[in-house]
Coordinates of C-alpha atoms and ligand atoms in Angstrom, one line a residue:
X154 CA 7.2 14.2 -39.4
X155 CA 10.4 13.6 -37.5
X156 CA 11.3 17.3 -37.5
X157 CA 8.0 18.2 -35.8
X158 CA 8.4 15.8 -33.0
X159 CA 9.9 17.6 -30.1
X160 CA 9.4 15.7 -26.9
X161 CA 10.4 12.2 -25.7
X162 CA 6.8 11.7 -24.8
X163 CA 5.7 12.4 -28.4
X164 CA 8.4 10.1 -29.7
X165 CA 7.3 7.2 -27.5
X166 CA 3.6 7.7 -28.2
X167 CA 4.2 7.8 -32.0
X168 CA 6.3 4.7 -31.8
X169 CA 3.6 2.9 -29.8
X170 CA 1.0 4.0 -32.4
X171 CA 3.2 3.0 -35.3
X172 CA 3.5 -0.5 -33.8
X173 CA -0.2 -0.7 -33.2
X174 CA -0.9 0.4 -36.8
X175 CA 1.7 -1.9 -38.3
X176 CA 0.7 -5.0 -36.4
X177 CA -3.1 -4.6 -35.9
X178 CA -4.3 -2.6 -38.8
X179 CA -1.9 -2.6 -41.9
X180 CA -1.9 -6.3 -42.5
X181 CA -5.7 -6.4 -42.6
X182 CA -6.6 -3.1 -44.1
X183 CA -6.9 -4.4 -47.7
X184 CA -9.3 -7.1 -46.7
X185 CA -11.5 -4.8 -44.6
X186 CA -11.5 -2.3 -47.5
X187 CA -12.5 -5.1 -50.0
X188 CA -15.4 -6.1 -47.7
X189 CA -16.3 -2.6 -46.6
X190 CA -15.8 -3.6 -43.0
X191 CA -15.4 -1.3 -40.1
X192 CA -13.1 -3.2 -37.8
X193 CA -14.8 -2.5 -34.5
X194 CA -12.5 -4.7 -32.3
X195 CA -9.4 -2.9 -33.4
X196 CA -11.1 0.5 -33.0
X197 CA -12.1 -0.6 -29.5
X198 CA -8.5 -1.4 -28.7
X199 CA -7.5 2.1 -30.0
X200 CA -10.2 3.7 -27.8
X201 CA -8.8 1.9 -24.8
X202 CA -5.5 3.4 -25.6
X203 CA -7.3 6.8 -25.5
X204 CA -6.6 7.8 -29.1
X205 CA -9.9 9.7 -29.2
X206 CA -9.0 12.0 -26.3
X207 CA -5.3 12.7 -26.5
X208 CA -5.9 16.4 -26.4
X209 CA -8.6 16.4 -23.8
X210 CA -7.8 17.6 -20.3
X211 CA -6.6 15.0 -17.8
X212 CA -9.3 15.9 -15.3
X213 CA -11.9 14.7 -17.8
X214 CA -10.1 11.4 -18.6
X215 CA -8.1 12.7 -21.5
X216 CA -4.3 12.6 -21.9
X217 CA -3.8 16.4 -21.9
X218 CA -1.2 16.1 -24.6
X219 CA -2.5 18.9 -26.9
X220 CA -3.9 18.9 -30.4
X221 CA -0.5 19.0 -32.1
X222 CA 0.4 15.7 -30.5
X223 CA -3.0 14.3 -31.4
X224 CA -2.4 15.3 -35.0
X225 CA 0.9 13.6 -35.1
X226 CA -0.7 10.4 -33.8
X227 CA -3.5 10.6 -36.4
X228 CA -0.9 11.2 -39.2
X229 CA 1.1 8.1 -38.1
X230 CA -2.0 5.9 -37.7
X231 CA -3.4 7.0 -41.0
X232 CA -0.4 5.5 -42.7
X233 CA -1.9 2.2 -41.8
X234 CA -5.6 3.1 -42.5
X235 CA -7.4 6.4 -42.7
X236 CA -10.9 5.0 -42.0
X237 CA -9.9 3.5 -38.7
X238 CA -8.0 6.7 -37.8
X239 CA -11.1 8.8 -38.4
X240 CA -13.1 6.8 -35.8
X241 CA -10.8 8.5 -33.3
X242 CA -10.5 11.9 -34.8
X243 CA -14.3 12.3 -35.4
X244 CA -15.0 11.2 -31.8
X245 CA -12.7 14.0 -30.8
X246 CA -14.5 16.5 -33.1
X247 CA -17.9 15.5 -31.7
X248 CA -16.6 16.2 -28.2
X249 CA -15.4 19.7 -28.9
X250 CA -18.7 21.6 -28.7
X251 CA -19.6 19.9 -25.4
X252 CA -16.2 20.4 -23.8
X253 CA -16.1 24.0 -25.0
X254 CA -19.7 25.2 -24.4
X255 CA -21.3 22.5 -22.2
X256 CA -22.3 22.6 -18.6
X257 CA -20.1 20.7 -16.1
X258 CA -22.8 17.9 -16.1
X259 CA -22.6 17.7 -19.9
X260 CA -18.8 17.6 -19.9
X261 CA -18.8 14.8 -17.3
X262 CA -21.4 12.8 -19.4
X263 CA -19.3 13.3 -22.5
X264 CA -16.0 12.5 -20.7
X265 CA -17.5 9.4 -19.1
X266 CA -19.0 7.9 -22.3
X267 CA -16.2 8.9 -24.8
X268 CA -13.0 9.3 -22.8
X269 CA -13.3 7.1 -19.7
X270 CA -15.4 4.3 -21.1
X271 CA -14.0 4.6 -24.6
X272 CA -17.2 5.0 -26.6
X273 CA -17.4 6.3 -30.1
X274 CA -18.9 9.7 -30.8
X275 CA -20.6 11.2 -33.9
X276 CA -20.9 14.7 -35.1
X277 CA -24.3 15.0 -36.7
X278 CA -24.6 18.1 -38.8
X279 CA -25.0 17.1 -42.5
X280 CA -28.5 16.3 -43.8
X281 CA -29.7 15.1 -47.2
X282 CA -30.5 18.8 -48.2
X283 CA -27.8 20.6 -46.2
X284 CA -24.2 19.7 -46.8
X285 CA -22.1 22.8 -47.5
X286 CA -25.0 25.0 -46.5
X287 CA -25.1 23.6 -43.0
X288 CA -27.2 26.6 -41.7
X289 CA -30.1 25.2 -43.7
X290 CA -30.6 22.2 -41.5
X291 CA -34.2 20.9 -41.6
X292 CA -34.1 18.7 -38.5
X293 CA -36.3 20.1 -35.8
X294 CA -36.2 20.2 -32.0
X295 CA -39.5 21.3 -30.5
X296 CA -39.6 22.2 -26.9
X297 CA -42.2 20.4 -24.8
X298 CA -42.0 21.2 -21.1
X299 CA -38.7 20.1 -19.8
X300 CA -37.8 18.2 -23.0
X301 CA -37.2 18.6 -26.7
X302 CA -38.6 16.4 -29.4
X303 CA -36.2 15.8 -32.3
X304 CA -37.4 14.8 -35.8
X305 CA -35.4 14.6 -39.0
X306 CA -32.7 12.7 -40.8
X307 CA -28.9 13.1 -40.7
X308 CA -26.7 11.6 -43.4
X309 CA -23.1 10.7 -44.1
X310 CA -22.5 10.4 -40.3
X311 CA -19.1 9.0 -39.4
X312 CA -19.2 6.3 -36.6
X313 CA -23.0 6.7 -36.7
X314 CA -23.8 3.0 -36.5
X315 CA -21.7 2.4 -33.5
X316 CA -21.5 5.6 -31.6
X317 CA -22.5 5.8 -27.9
X318 CA -23.0 9.6 -28.0
X319 CA -24.2 12.0 -30.7
X320 CA -23.7 15.7 -30.9
X321 CA -26.7 16.7 -33.0
X322 CA -27.6 20.0 -34.6
X323 CA -31.4 20.7 -35.0
X324 CA -33.5 23.8 -35.5
X325 CA -35.4 25.2 -32.6
X326 CA -36.7 28.1 -34.7
X327 CA -36.9 27.6 -38.4
X328 CA -37.7 31.3 -39.0
X329 CA -34.2 32.3 -37.8
X330 CA -32.1 30.2 -40.2
X331 CA -28.6 29.4 -38.8
X332 CA -29.4 31.5 -35.8
X333 CA -32.3 29.1 -34.9
X334 CA -30.0 26.1 -34.7
X335 CA -29.2 24.4 -31.4
X336 CA -26.9 21.6 -30.3
X337 CA -28.0 18.5 -28.4
X338 CA -26.4 15.6 -26.8
X339 CA -28.2 12.3 -27.6
X340 CA -27.2 9.0 -26.2
X341 CA -27.4 5.8 -28.3
X342 CA -30.2 4.1 -26.4
X343 CA -32.6 7.0 -26.8
X344 CA -36.0 5.6 -28.2
X345 CA -36.8 6.9 -31.7
X346 CA -33.2 7.1 -32.9
X347 CA -32.5 4.5 -35.6
X348 CA -29.5 3.8 -37.8
X349 CA -30.6 3.9 -41.4
X350 CA -28.7 3.1 -44.6
X351 CA -25.0 2.3 -44.4
X352 CA -23.2 3.9 -47.3
X353 CA -21.3 1.8 -49.8
X354 CA -18.3 4.1 -50.5
X355 CA -15.6 4.0 -53.2
X356 CA -13.0 4.6 -50.6
X357 CA -12.7 5.2 -46.9
X358 CA -14.4 1.9 -46.7
X359 CA -13.2 1.0 -43.2
X360 CA -15.1 4.0 -41.8
X361 CA -18.7 3.5 -40.7
X362 CA -20.8 6.1 -42.6
X363 CA -24.6 5.9 -42.0
X364 CA -27.9 7.7 -42.1
X365 CA -29.5 8.4 -38.8
X366 CA -33.2 8.8 -38.4
X367 CA -34.7 10.7 -35.5
X368 CA -38.4 10.0 -35.0
X369 CA -40.0 11.7 -32.0
X370 CA -36.7 11.4 -30.1
X371 CA -37.3 12.9 -26.7
X372 CA -34.3 14.4 -24.9
X373 CA -34.3 16.3 -21.6
X374 CA -33.8 20.0 -22.0
X375 CA -30.6 19.5 -19.9
X376 CA -29.1 17.9 -23.1
X377 CA -29.2 21.1 -25.0
X378 CA -25.7 22.5 -25.2
X379 CA -25.5 26.2 -24.6
X380 CA -28.4 28.5 -25.5
X381 CA -31.0 28.0 -28.1
X382 CA -29.6 29.4 -31.3
X383 CA -26.0 28.8 -30.5
X384 CA -25.8 25.5 -32.4
X385 CA -24.4 26.8 -35.7
X386 CA -21.4 28.5 -33.9
X387 CA -20.9 25.3 -31.9
X388 CA -20.8 23.3 -35.1
X389 CA -18.3 25.7 -36.7
X390 CA -16.1 25.6 -33.6
X391 CA -16.1 21.8 -33.8
X392 CA -15.0 22.1 -37.4
X393 CA -12.3 24.6 -36.6
X394 CA -10.8 21.9 -34.4
X395 CA -11.7 19.0 -36.7
X396 CA -10.1 20.4 -39.8
X397 CA -6.5 20.2 -38.6
X398 CA -7.3 16.6 -37.6
X399 CA -8.5 15.8 -41.1
X400 CA -5.4 17.5 -42.5
X401 CA -3.2 15.2 -40.3
X402 CA -5.1 12.1 -41.4
X403 CA -4.7 13.1 -45.1
X404 CA -1.0 13.6 -44.5
X405 CA -0.7 10.1 -43.2
X406 CA -2.4 8.8 -46.4
X407 CA 0.0 10.9 -48.6
X408 CA 3.1 9.9 -46.6
X409 CA 2.3 6.2 -47.0
X410 CA 1.7 6.7 -50.8
X411 CA 5.1 8.4 -51.0
X412 CA 6.8 5.7 -49.1
X413 CA 5.3 3.0 -51.3
X414 CA 6.3 4.9 -54.4
X415 CA 9.9 5.3 -53.2
X416 CA 10.2 1.6 -52.3
X417 CA 8.8 0.5 -55.7
X418 CA 10.9 2.9 -57.7
X419 CA 14.0 1.3 -56.2
X420 CA 13.1 -2.3 -57.1
X421 CA 11.3 -1.8 -60.4
X422 CA 13.8 -2.1 -63.3
X423 CA 13.0 -0.9 -66.8
X424 CA 15.5 -0.3 -69.6
X425 CA 18.1 -2.1 -67.5
X426 CA 18.0 0.0 -64.4
X427 CA 15.8 0.9 -61.4
X428 CA 13.1 3.5 -62.5
X429 CA 14.3 5.8 -59.6
X430 CA 17.3 6.5 -61.8
X431 CA 15.0 8.4 -64.2
X432 CA 14.8 12.1 -63.6
X433 CA 11.1 12.0 -64.4
X434 CA 10.5 9.7 -61.4
X435 CA 12.9 11.6 -59.1
X436 CA 11.3 14.9 -59.8
X437 CA 7.9 13.4 -59.1
X438 CA 9.1 12.0 -55.8
X439 CA 10.6 15.4 -54.9
X440 CA 7.3 17.2 -55.7
X441 CA 5.5 14.7 -53.6
X442 CA 7.8 15.4 -50.6
X443 CA 7.5 19.1 -51.1
X444 CA 3.7 19.0 -51.2
X445 CA 3.5 16.9 -48.0
X446 CA 6.2 18.7 -46.0
X447 CA 4.7 22.2 -46.8
X448 CA 1.2 21.0 -45.9
X449 CA 2.6 19.3 -42.7
X450 CA 3.9 22.7 -41.5
X451 CA 0.4 24.2 -42.0
X452 CA -1.3 21.4 -40.2
X453 CA 1.0 21.5 -37.2
X454 CA 0.9 25.3 -37.1
X455 CA -3.0 25.2 -37.0
X456 CA -2.8 22.6 -34.2
X457 CA -0.4 24.8 -32.3
X458 CA -2.8 27.7 -32.6
X459 CA -5.5 25.5 -30.9
X460 CA -3.1 24.5 -28.2
X461 CA -2.3 28.1 -27.6
X462 CA -6.1 29.0 -27.5
X463 CA -5.6 31.3 -30.5
X464 CA -8.1 31.8 -33.3
X465 CA -7.8 28.9 -35.8
X466 CA -10.7 29.3 -38.2
X467 CA -8.6 30.5 -41.1
X468 CA -5.5 28.4 -40.5
X469 CA -7.6 25.3 -39.8
X470 CA -9.2 25.7 -43.3
X471 CA -5.8 26.4 -44.9
X472 CA -4.3 23.4 -43.3
X473 CA -7.2 21.1 -44.2
X474 CA -7.3 22.3 -47.8
X475 CA -3.6 22.2 -48.5
X476 CA -3.0 18.8 -46.8
X477 CA -6.0 17.1 -48.4
X478 CA -5.0 18.5 -51.9
X479 CA -1.4 17.4 -51.3
X480 CA -2.5 13.9 -50.2
X481 CA -4.8 13.5 -53.3
X482 CA -2.1 14.6 -55.7
X483 CA 0.6 12.5 -54.0
X484 CA -1.6 9.4 -54.0
X485 CA -2.4 9.9 -57.7
X486 CA 1.4 10.3 -58.4
X487 CA 2.1 7.1 -56.5
X488 CA -0.3 5.2 -58.6
X489 CA 1.4 6.7 -61.7
X490 CA 4.8 5.7 -60.5
X491 CA 3.7 2.1 -59.9
X492 CA 2.1 2.2 -63.4
X493 CA -0.1 -0.8 -64.2
X494 CA 0.6 -2.4 -60.8
X495 CA -0.4 0.8 -59.1
X496 CA -3.9 0.4 -60.5
X497 CA -4.3 -3.2 -59.2
X498 CA -5.8 -4.1 -55.9
X499 CA -2.8 -6.3 -55.2
X500 CA -0.8 -3.1 -54.4
X501 CA -1.8 -0.6 -51.7
X502 CA -1.6 2.6 -53.6
X503 CA -5.0 2.4 -55.4
X504 CA -6.7 2.2 -51.9
X505 CA -4.7 5.2 -50.8
X506 CA -5.9 7.1 -53.9
X507 CA -9.6 6.2 -53.1
X508 CA -9.1 7.0 -49.5
X509 CA -7.5 10.4 -50.2
X510 CA -10.4 11.6 -52.2
X511 CA -12.8 11.8 -49.3
X512 CA -10.7 14.3 -47.4
X513 CA -11.2 16.9 -50.1
X514 CA -14.9 16.6 -49.4
X515 CA -15.4 15.8 -45.8
X516 CA -15.6 18.4 -43.0
X517 CA -16.2 21.0 -45.6
X518 CA -15.3 20.7 -49.3
X519 CA -12.1 22.4 -50.3
X520 CA -14.3 25.0 -52.0
X521 CA -15.9 25.7 -48.7
X522 CA -12.5 26.0 -47.1
X523 CA -11.9 28.8 -49.6
X524 CA -15.2 30.4 -48.6
X525 CA -14.0 30.3 -45.0
X526 CA -10.5 31.7 -45.8
X527 CA -11.7 34.5 -48.0
X528 CA -14.4 35.3 -45.4
X529 CA -11.8 35.7 -42.8
X530 CA -9.6 37.8 -45.1
X531 CA -12.5 40.2 -45.8
X532 CA -13.8 40.4 -42.3
Ligands
LIG58 N1 -16.6 29.9 -35.0 C1 -17.6 30.5 -34.4 N2 -18.6 31.2 -35.0 C2 -18.6 31.1 -36.4 C3 -17.6 30.5 -37.1 C4 -16.6 29.8 -36.4 N3 -15.6 29.1 -37.0 N4 -17.9 30.6 -38.4 C5 -18.9 31.3 -38.5 N5 -19.4 31.7 -37.3 C6 -20.5 32.5 -37.0 C7 -20.4 33.9 -37.7 O1 -19.6 34.8 -36.9 C8 -21.8 34.3 -37.8 O2 -22.2 34.8 -36.6 P1 -23.0 36.3 -36.6 O3 -24.1 36.2 -37.6 O4 -23.4 36.4 -35.2 O5 -21.9 37.3 -37.0 C9 -22.6 33.0 -38.0 O6 -21.7 32.0 -37.5 C10 -22.9 32.7 -39.5 O7 -21.6 32.7 -40.2 P2 -21.6 32.8 -41.8 O8 -22.5 34.0 -42.2 O9 -20.2 32.8 -42.2 O10 -22.4 31.5 -42.2 P3 -22.8 30.9 -43.6 O11 -24.1 30.4 -43.6 O12 -22.4 31.9 -44.7 O13 -21.9 29.6 -43.7 C11 -19.9 28.2 -44.1 C12 -20.5 29.6 -43.6 C13 -18.5 28.5 -43.9 C14 -20.2 28.0 -45.5 C15 -20.4 27.1 -43.2 O14 -21.8 26.8 -43.4 C16 -19.6 25.8 -43.4 O15 -18.5 25.6 -42.9 N6 -20.1 24.9 -44.2 C17 -19.5 23.5 -44.4 C18 -20.0 22.6 -43.3 C19 -19.2 21.4 -43.2 O16 -18.0 21.5 -43.1 N7 -19.8 20.2 -43.2 C20 -19.2 19.0 -43.0 C21 -19.9 18.3 -41.8 S1 -19.1 17.2 -40.8 C22 -18.5 15.9 -41.8 O17 -17.9 16.2 -42.7 C23 -18.8 14.5 -41.5 C24 -18.3 13.9 -40.3 O18 -18.7 12.9 -39.8 C25 -17.1 14.5 -39.6

């Protein structure tokens, strides 16, 4: 990442985050992973550092450092643990539609809960029957006077069990498909909102992933973001922003896997010499670096487009797809280089392999990224 770090401020921030990751997260990550524990205390410490709002404007309590810097921080932190890092990145993603399309009052509410007070946020789009086809959401929001009544179930919601603020997509007019979807801000204490099943995942186990059940949840009409029917576009805009974040987190996982493989290949001797003397291993390491460095350029390019307020839909998807595929392959290769030890829980690379897999799925599968990219090409 060193080449992409340009300012002293970025260097200092990344050093700070590296120390935080290496002292507070890395030594415990394997235990948390084994127990499927989301380490809330450490996440709270990161929220106090403002890791969820590095690219939010200063006047709203953010650090105003831009999305490229936020991505660098996520990459660095994900070298210690991807699940913990996503608590911050997903809070950032959940805030995007509000900060982009919300009223001043809604922005202040979001800033107060998520940025100034350091709460977690959740982006609630996915439902049991609508994952890739997010326009097919079945959750309803029925207008009653000055309120809406929300009913339905969201699933696979990151941070869902601990979030203070939820950005929720629901249908205000089922006859209109994705044009009938609207976005709502729902606070944690709202009656009728309950946290359902917590998922037991093969990887990404330090991230809290839950089902959320909305039963006659009444929210004031002032909590609707934008106009009725604008929800799908708001959700897509959030994903445009969130996909470079996910790419950055995946890069961190891949980079850690590469570093573990390099270190091991220097100390593991077979046939009387370190295995890194074998061309087969050297070429694997070179391929791993090439995959990561090329994906890194794409992730930071997409983040720069966001910082320059330029369209990012296509580049965000390219970055997410390439970086997550790179991380997966690099983690697999790291396990291969460590051989039998790589497959054992005693070494960190099998966790990286399990963690890497989620990023080819979350925030749009890599097949959906190709739908987005080809859609943009043919527009
Ligand atoms: N920004 C703004 N508007 C957009 C947009 C964008 N990026 N993408 C599409 N739109 C608009 C289109 O312009 C179109 O508007 P008009 O009809 O007015 O022209 C409208 O939205 C519909 O667009 P499409 O016809 O392209 O929509 P579609 O139904 O074919 O779906 C899709 C497109 C790309 C498949 C989309 O549904 C998608 O991205 N699906 C994947 C969803 C996803 O990533 N889910 C993960 C959820 S979050 C998560 O992972 C968990 C977590 O906790 C973080």
